[in-house]
CSV table of C-alpha atoms in Angstrom, one decimal:
chain,number,residue,atom,x,y,z
A,28,UNK,CA,-0.1,0.1,0.0
A,29,UNK,CA,1.4,3.4,-0.9
A,30,UNK,CA,1.6,6.0,1.4
A,31,UNK,CA,-0.1,9.3,-0.3
A,32,UNK,CA,-0.2,12.5,1.3
A,33,UNK,CA,-2.9,15.0,0.4
A,34,UNK,CA,-1.6,18.7,0.1
A,35,UNK,CA,-4.1,21.7,0.3
A,36,UNK,CA,-3.6,24.4,-2.1
A,37,UNK,CA,-2.0,26.6,0.3
A,38,UNK,CA,0.6,24.0,1.3
A,39,UNK,CA,1.5,23.2,-2.2
A,40,UNK,CA,2.0,27.0,-2.7
A,41,UNK,CA,4.3,27.1,0.4
A,42,UNK,CA,6.3,24.1,-0.6
A,43,UNK,CA,6.8,25.6,-4.2
A,44,UNK,CA,8.1,28.7,-3.0
A,45,UNK,CA,10.3,27.2,-0.3
A,46,UNK,CA,11.7,25.0,-3.3
A,47,UNK,CA,12.2,28.1,-5.5
A,48,UNK,CA,13.9,30.0,-3.0
A,49,UNK,CA,16.2,27.1,-2.2
A,50,UNK,CA,17.2,26.7,-5.9
A,51,UNK,CA,17.8,30.3,-6.1
A,52,UNK,CA,20.0,30.4,-3.0
A,53,UNK,CA,22.0,27.3,-4.1
A,54,UNK,CA,22.6,28.5,-7.6
A,55,UNK,CA,23.8,32.0,-5.9
A,56,UNK,CA,26.0,30.2,-3.5
A,57,UNK,CA,27.6,28.2,-6.3
A,58,UNK,CA,28.3,31.4,-8.4
A,59,UNK,CA,29.7,33.0,-5.4
A,60,UNK,CA,32.2,30.2,-4.6
A,61,UNK,CA,33.2,30.1,-8.2
A,62,UNK,CA,33.8,33.6,-8.4
A,63,UNK,CA,36.0,33.4,-5.3
A,64,UNK,CA,37.8,30.2,-6.8
A,65,UNK,CA,38.5,32.2,-9.7
A,66,UNK,CA,39.7,35.3,-7.9
A,67,UNK,CA,42.2,33.1,-5.8
A,68,UNK,CA,43.5,31.3,-8.7
A,69,UNK,CA,44.1,34.6,-10.4
A,70,UNK,CA,45.8,36.1,-7.5
A,71,UNK,CA,47.9,33.0,-7.0
A,72,UNK,CA,49.0,32.9,-10.7
A,73,UNK,CA,50.1,36.6,-10.5
A,74,UNK,CA,52.0,36.0,-7.5
A,75,UNK,CA,53.9,33.2,-9.0
A,76,UNK,CA,54.5,35.4,-12.2
A,77,UNK,CA,55.9,38.2,-10.0
A,78,UNK,CA,58.2,35.8,-8.1
A,79,UNK,CA,59.5,34.5,-11.6
A,80,UNK,CA,60.1,38.1,-12.7
A,81,UNK,CA,62.2,38.8,-9.5
A,82,UNK,CA,64.0,35.7,-9.5
A,83,UNK,CA,65.0,36.5,-13.2
A,84,UNK,CA,66.1,40.0,-12.0
A,85,UNK,CA,68.2,38.9,-9.3
A,86,UNK,CA,69.8,36.2,-11.7
A,87,UNK,CA,71.0,38.9,-14.0
């Protein structure tokens, strides 16, 4: 016997808005994390490039 739950119209609307808010939050969160990761990678790459430049300058 399958358990079925009967939702009222109001409950369905509440559920739908909760799910929508959740998705929006998750997508925004992923984008923010991706943005931070990219910024950190760029920073590290620039730092490494600067180190190589100073090493070359001191070697000459």
